[in-house]
C-alpha cells in the first residue's frame, strides 16, 4: 500500500503547533474560569499532561509551548482591560458575564492575540479562534465569535481591516 500523504512543510508544522496551542490556551482559560485554578498550576498541568500527550485515549497535537504560555498568561494579565472591549463588541443585553465560559475564553484569547501578537495576521487570528470555537459550540455561536473578534480586530489592526 502506497503512502499518499504529502510531507508537512515546516510552515504547516508551525501553524499546526500554534493551532494546538490556541486550543490548549482556550481550555486552560476555561479551566481557570470554571474551577478557579491559578495561572501557574494550569500552565504546569497543561505543559506536563496535555500538550502533545495522550489523555483519556485522545492524542493531543504537540503545541508551541511558548505561544500557549504567552496567550494564557497575557489574557490573565490583561483581562481587566480586555473584558470591557469584548463587552462593547457584544450585542447589547449580552454582556460577557452572560456568555458561556468556553466562549469567554475564546474571545479573551483572540482579543489578546489581536492586540499583542502582531507577528500573526489579524484575519488569521480571527479565523483560528472561530475554528477553536467550532470544537465546542454550534455554528450560531461561532458566528458571534467571528463578529466580535472582527470588530476588535478593526480596533487593534485597523490598517489590516480597511473596509472596501
PDB file of C-alpha atoms in Angstrom:
ATOM      1  CA  UNK A   1       0.000   0.000   0.000  1.00  0.00           C
ATOM      2  CA  UNK A   2       1.482   3.326  -1.071  1.00  0.00           C
ATOM      3  CA  UNK A   3       1.680   6.218   1.341  1.00  0.00           C
ATOM      4  CA  UNK A   4      -0.234   9.089  -0.308  1.00  0.00           C
ATOM      5  CA  UNK A   5       0.470  11.581   2.456  1.00  0.00           C
ATOM      6  CA  UNK A   6       2.392  14.658   1.483  1.00  0.00           C
ATOM      7  CA  UNK A   7       5.282  15.740   3.689  1.00  0.00           C
ATOM      8  CA  UNK A   8       4.328  18.501   6.115  1.00  0.00           C
ATOM      9  CA  UNK A   9       6.117  21.732   5.326  1.00  0.00           C
ATOM     10  CA  UNK A  10       7.849  23.491   8.223  1.00  0.00           C
ATOM     11  CA  UNK A  11       5.398  26.430   7.983  1.00  0.00           C
ATOM     12  CA  UNK A  12       2.455  23.992   8.183  1.00  0.00           C
ATOM     13  CA  UNK A  13       4.018  22.315  11.200  1.00  0.00           C
ATOM     14  CA  UNK A  14       4.374  25.700  12.930  1.00  0.00           C
ATOM     15  CA  UNK A  15       0.776  26.624  12.088  1.00  0.00           C
ATOM     16  CA  UNK A  16      -0.484  23.278  13.437  1.00  0.00           C
ATOM     17  CA  UNK A  17       1.564  23.717  16.608  1.00  0.00           C
ATOM     18  CA  UNK A  18       0.115  27.206  17.069  1.00  0.00           C
ATOM     19  CA  UNK A  19      -3.405  25.921  16.423  1.00  0.00           C
ATOM     20  CA  UNK A  20      -2.865  23.285  19.097  1.00  0.00           C
ATOM     21  CA  UNK A  21      -1.510  25.989  21.426  1.00  0.00           C
ATOM     22  CA  UNK A  22      -4.619  28.130  20.851  1.00  0.00           C
ATOM     23  CA  UNK A  23      -6.930  25.206  21.586  1.00  0.00           C
ATOM     24  CA  UNK A  24      -4.985  24.366  24.757  1.00  0.00           C
ATOM     25  CA  UNK A  25      -4.958  28.038  25.807  1.00  0.00           C
ATOM     26  CA  UNK A  26      -8.741  28.241  25.500  1.00  0.00           C
ATOM     27  CA  UNK A  27      -9.116  25.031  27.505  1.00  0.00           C
ATOM     28  CA  UNK A  28      -6.731  26.323  30.186  1.00  0.00           C
ATOM     29  CA  UNK A  29      -8.550  29.667  30.417  1.00  0.00           C
ATOM     30  CA  UNK A  30     -11.874  27.820  30.653  1.00  0.00           C
ATOM     31  CA  UNK A  31     -10.498  25.664  33.474  1.00  0.00           C
ATOM     32  CA  UNK A  32      -9.284  28.750  35.301  1.00  0.00           C
ATOM     33  CA  UNK A  33     -12.678  30.427  34.895  1.00  0.00           C
ATOM     34  CA  UNK A  34     -14.760  27.422  35.982  1.00  0.00           C
ATOM     35  CA  UNK A  35     -12.563  25.830  38.638  1.00  0.00           C
ATOM     36  CA  UNK A  36     -10.806  28.940  39.870  1.00  0.00           C
ATOM     37  CA  UNK A  37      -7.432  27.328  39.155  1.00  0.00           C
ATOM     38  CA  UNK A  38      -4.368  29.533  39.416  1.00  0.00           C
ATOM     39  CA  UNK A  39      -2.201  30.538  36.484  1.00  0.00           C
ATOM     40  CA  UNK A  40       0.957  28.655  37.495  1.00  0.00           C
ATOM     41  CA  UNK A  41      -0.978  25.470  38.324  1.00  0.00           C
ATOM     42  CA  UNK A  42      -2.809  25.498  34.994  1.00  0.00           C
ATOM     43  CA  UNK A  43       0.335  26.215  32.981  1.00  0.00           C
ATOM     44  CA  UNK A  44       2.212  23.401  34.727  1.00  0.00           C
ATOM     45  CA  UNK A  45      -0.672  20.943  34.294  1.00  0.00           C
ATOM     46  CA  UNK A  46      -1.162  21.649  30.606  1.00  0.00           C
ATOM     47  CA  UNK A  47       2.531  21.670  29.795  1.00  0.00           C
ATOM     48  CA  UNK A  48       3.203  18.391  31.576  1.00  0.00           C
ATOM     49  CA  UNK A  49      -0.003  16.441  30.919  1.00  0.00           C
ATOM     50  CA  UNK A  50      -1.830  17.822  27.880  1.00  0.00           C
ATOM     51  CA  UNK A  51       0.425  19.379  25.264  1.00  0.00           C
ATOM     52  CA  UNK A  52       1.389  16.626  22.828  1.00  0.00           C
ATOM     53  CA  UNK A  53       0.337  13.778  25.130  1.00  0.00           C
ATOM     54  CA  UNK A  54      -2.418  11.199  25.199  1.00  0.00           C
ATOM     55  CA  UNK A  55      -5.248  11.971  27.618  1.00  0.00           C
ATOM     56  CA  UNK A  56      -8.264   9.685  28.020  1.00  0.00           C
ATOM     57  CA  UNK A  57      -7.477   7.925  24.752  1.00  0.00           C
ATOM     58  CA  UNK A  58      -7.120  11.141  22.731  1.00  0.00           C
ATOM     59  CA  UNK A  59      -3.716  12.173  21.448  1.00  0.00           C
ATOM     60  CA  UNK A  60      -3.250  15.914  21.583  1.00  0.00           C
ATOM     61  CA  UNK A  61      -1.145  17.613  18.938  1.00  0.00           C
ATOM     62  CA  UNK A  62       2.203  18.968  20.030  1.00  0.00           C
ATOM     63  CA  UNK A  63       1.671  22.627  20.787  1.00  0.00           C
ATOM     64  CA  UNK A  64       4.058  25.533  20.695  1.00  0.00           C
ATOM     65  CA  UNK A  65       4.519  25.797  24.452  1.00  0.00           C
ATOM     66  CA  UNK A  66       5.884  29.358  24.466  1.00  0.00           C
ATOM     67  CA  UNK A  67       2.912  30.554  22.388  1.00  0.00           C
ATOM     68  CA  UNK A  68       0.486  28.720  24.723  1.00  0.00           C
ATOM     69  CA  UNK A  69       2.130  30.259  27.774  1.00  0.00           C
ATOM     70  CA  UNK A  70       2.110  33.762  26.224  1.00  0.00           C
ATOM     71  CA  UNK A  71      -1.607  33.656  25.374  1.00  0.00           C
ATOM     72  CA  UNK A  72      -2.742  32.243  28.732  1.00  0.00           C
ATOM     73  CA  UNK A  73      -0.560  34.490  30.895  1.00  0.00           C
ATOM     74  CA  UNK A  74      -1.280  37.507  28.668  1.00  0.00           C
ATOM     75  CA  UNK A  75      -5.048  37.041  28.988  1.00  0.00           C
ATOM     76  CA  UNK A  76      -4.732  36.767  32.776  1.00  0.00           C
ATOM     77  CA  UNK A  77      -2.528  39.873  32.920  1.00  0.00           C
ATOM     78  CA  UNK A  78      -4.743  41.965  30.582  1.00  0.00           C
ATOM     79  CA  UNK A  79      -8.193  40.584  31.406  1.00  0.00           C
ATOM     80  CA  UNK A  80      -9.378  43.703  33.265  1.00  0.00           C
ATOM     81  CA  UNK A  81      -8.673  45.736  30.127  1.00  0.00           C
ATOM     82  CA  UNK A  82      -9.817  43.131  27.559  1.00  0.00           C
ATOM     83  CA  UNK A  83     -13.213  42.332  29.098  1.00  0.00           C
ATOM     84  CA  UNK A  84     -14.676  45.851  28.614  1.00  0.00           C
ATOM     85  CA  UNK A  85     -13.523  45.810  24.956  1.00  0.00           C
ATOM     86  CA  UNK A  86     -15.267  42.473  24.424  1.00  0.00           C
ATOM     87  CA  UNK A  87     -18.377  43.716  26.268  1.00  0.00           C
ATOM     88  CA  UNK A  88     -18.506  46.726  23.943  1.00  0.00           C
ATOM     89  CA  UNK A  89     -18.297  44.481  20.868  1.00  0.00           C
ATOM     90  CA  UNK A  90     -21.033  42.123  22.084  1.00  0.00           C
ATOM     91  CA  UNK A  91     -24.701  42.746  21.339  1.00  0.00           C
ATOM     92  CA  UNK A  92     -26.359  44.997  23.859  1.00  0.00           C
ATOM     93  CA  UNK A  93     -28.073  42.966  26.540  1.00  0.00           C
ATOM     94  CA  UNK A  94     -25.485  40.154  26.308  1.00  0.00           C
ATOM     95  CA  UNK A  95     -22.566  41.220  28.474  1.00  0.00           C
ATOM     96  CA  UNK A  96     -19.516  38.985  28.629  1.00  0.00           C
ATOM     97  CA  UNK A  97     -20.542  37.600  32.028  1.00  0.00           C
ATOM     98  CA  UNK A  98     -23.682  36.084  30.388  1.00  0.00           C
ATOM     99  CA  UNK A  99     -21.690  34.319  27.659  1.00  0.00           C
ATOM    100  CA  UNK A 100     -20.758  30.640  28.152  1.00  0.00           C
ATOM    101  CA  UNK A 101     -17.392  30.225  29.880  1.00  0.00           C
ATOM    102  CA  UNK A 102     -15.838  28.480  26.868  1.00  0.00           C
ATOM    103  CA  UNK A 103     -16.819  31.387  24.604  1.00  0.00           C
ATOM    104  CA  UNK A 104     -15.445  33.882  27.121  1.00  0.00           C
ATOM    105  CA  UNK A 105     -12.141  32.013  26.938  1.00  0.00           C
ATOM    106  CA  UNK A 106     -12.181  32.066  23.102  1.00  0.00           C
ATOM    107  CA  UNK A 107     -12.995  35.786  22.975  1.00  0.00           C
ATOM    108  CA  UNK A 108     -10.391  36.698  25.581  1.00  0.00           C
ATOM    109  CA  UNK A 109      -7.637  34.662  23.913  1.00  0.00           C
ATOM    110  CA  UNK A 110      -8.495  36.017  20.465  1.00  0.00           C
ATOM    111  CA  UNK A 111      -8.620  39.601  21.718  1.00  0.00           C
ATOM    112  CA  UNK A 112      -5.291  39.245  23.473  1.00  0.00           C
ATOM    113  CA  UNK A 113      -3.665  37.813  20.364  1.00  0.00           C
ATOM    114  CA  UNK A 114      -5.123  40.538  18.141  1.00  0.00           C
ATOM    115  CA  UNK A 115      -3.623  43.197  20.371  1.00  0.00           C
ATOM    116  CA  UNK A 116      -0.256  41.661  21.190  1.00  0.00           C
ATOM    117  CA  UNK A 117       0.737  39.083  18.551  1.00  0.00           C
ATOM    118  CA  UNK A 118       1.409  41.332  15.559  1.00  0.00           C
ATOM    119  CA  UNK A 119       3.525  38.507  14.100  1.00  0.00           C
ATOM    120  CA  UNK A 120       0.240  36.770  13.164  1.00  0.00           C
ATOM    121  CA  UNK A 121      -2.046  38.451  10.589  1.00  0.00           C
ATOM    122  CA  UNK A 122      -5.317  39.629  12.138  1.00  0.00           C
ATOM    123  CA  UNK A 123      -7.532  37.681   9.738  1.00  0.00           C
ATOM    124  CA  UNK A 124      -5.629  34.511  10.649  1.00  0.00           C
ATOM    125  CA  UNK A 125      -6.217  35.173  14.359  1.00  0.00           C
ATOM    126  CA  UNK A 126      -9.967  35.638  13.827  1.00  0.00           C
ATOM    127  CA  UNK A 127     -10.202  32.540  11.640  1.00  0.00           C
ATOM    128  CA  UNK A 128      -8.195  30.400  14.059  1.00  0.00           C
ATOM    129  CA  UNK A 129     -10.368  31.299  17.040  1.00  0.00           C
ATOM    130  CA  UNK A 130     -13.551  30.709  15.042  1.00  0.00           C
ATOM    131  CA  UNK A 131     -12.119  27.232  14.321  1.00  0.00           C
ATOM    132  CA  UNK A 132     -11.365  26.719  18.021  1.00  0.00           C
ATOM    133  CA  UNK A 133     -14.935  27.751  18.871  1.00  0.00           C
ATOM    134  CA  UNK A 134     -16.226  25.150  16.361  1.00  0.00           C
ATOM    135  CA  UNK A 135     -14.699  22.456  18.584  1.00  0.00           C
ATOM    136  CA  UNK A 136     -17.042  23.424  21.427  1.00  0.00           C
ATOM    137  CA  UNK A 137     -20.184  25.207  20.213  1.00  0.00           C
ATOM    138  CA  UNK A 138     -22.801  25.389  17.448  1.00  0.00           C
ATOM    139  CA  UNK A 139     -22.484  27.404  14.240  1.00  0.00           C
ATOM    140  CA  UNK A 140     -24.640  30.305  15.528  1.00  0.00           C
ATOM    141  CA  UNK A 141     -22.216  30.904  18.345  1.00  0.00           C
ATOM    142  CA  UNK A 142     -19.165  30.716  16.087  1.00  0.00           C
ATOM    143  CA  UNK A 143     -20.760  33.473  14.024  1.00  0.00           C
ATOM    144  CA  UNK A 144     -20.872  35.608  17.152  1.00  0.00           C
ATOM    145  CA  UNK A 145     -17.200  34.836  17.826  1.00  0.00           C
ATOM    146  CA  UNK A 146     -16.358  35.893  14.263  1.00  0.00           C
ATOM    147  CA  UNK A 147     -18.336  39.149  14.542  1.00  0.00           C
ATOM    148  CA  UNK A 148     -16.910  40.128  17.942  1.00  0.00           C
ATOM    149  CA  UNK A 149     -13.288  39.328  17.055  1.00  0.00           C
ATOM    150  CA  UNK A 150     -13.655  41.077  13.687  1.00  0.00           C
ATOM    151  CA  UNK A 151     -14.843  44.222  15.454  1.00  0.00           C
ATOM    152  CA  UNK A 152     -11.981  44.047  17.957  1.00  0.00           C
ATOM    153  CA  UNK A 153      -9.500  43.377  15.146  1.00  0.00           C
ATOM    154  CA  UNK A 154     -10.629  46.578  13.450  1.00  0.00           C
ATOM    155  CA  UNK A 155      -9.713  48.473  16.632  1.00  0.00           C
ATOM    156  CA  UNK A 156      -6.276  46.913  17.130  1.00  0.00           C
ATOM    157  CA  UNK A 157      -5.365  46.352  13.474  1.00  0.00           C
ATOM    158  CA  UNK A 158      -7.261  48.995  11.536  1.00  0.00           C
ATOM    159  CA  UNK A 159      -4.634  49.014   8.767  1.00  0.00           C
ATOM    160  CA  UNK A 160      -5.231  45.275   8.129  1.00  0.00           C
ATOM    161  CA  UNK A 161      -9.017  45.601   8.163  1.00  0.00           C
ATOM    162  CA  UNK A 162      -9.699  48.584   5.912  1.00  0.00           C
ATOM    163  CA  UNK A 163     -13.292  48.368   4.696  1.00  0.00           C
ATOM    164  CA  UNK A 164     -13.636  48.197   0.930  1.00  0.00           C
TER     165      UNK A 164
END
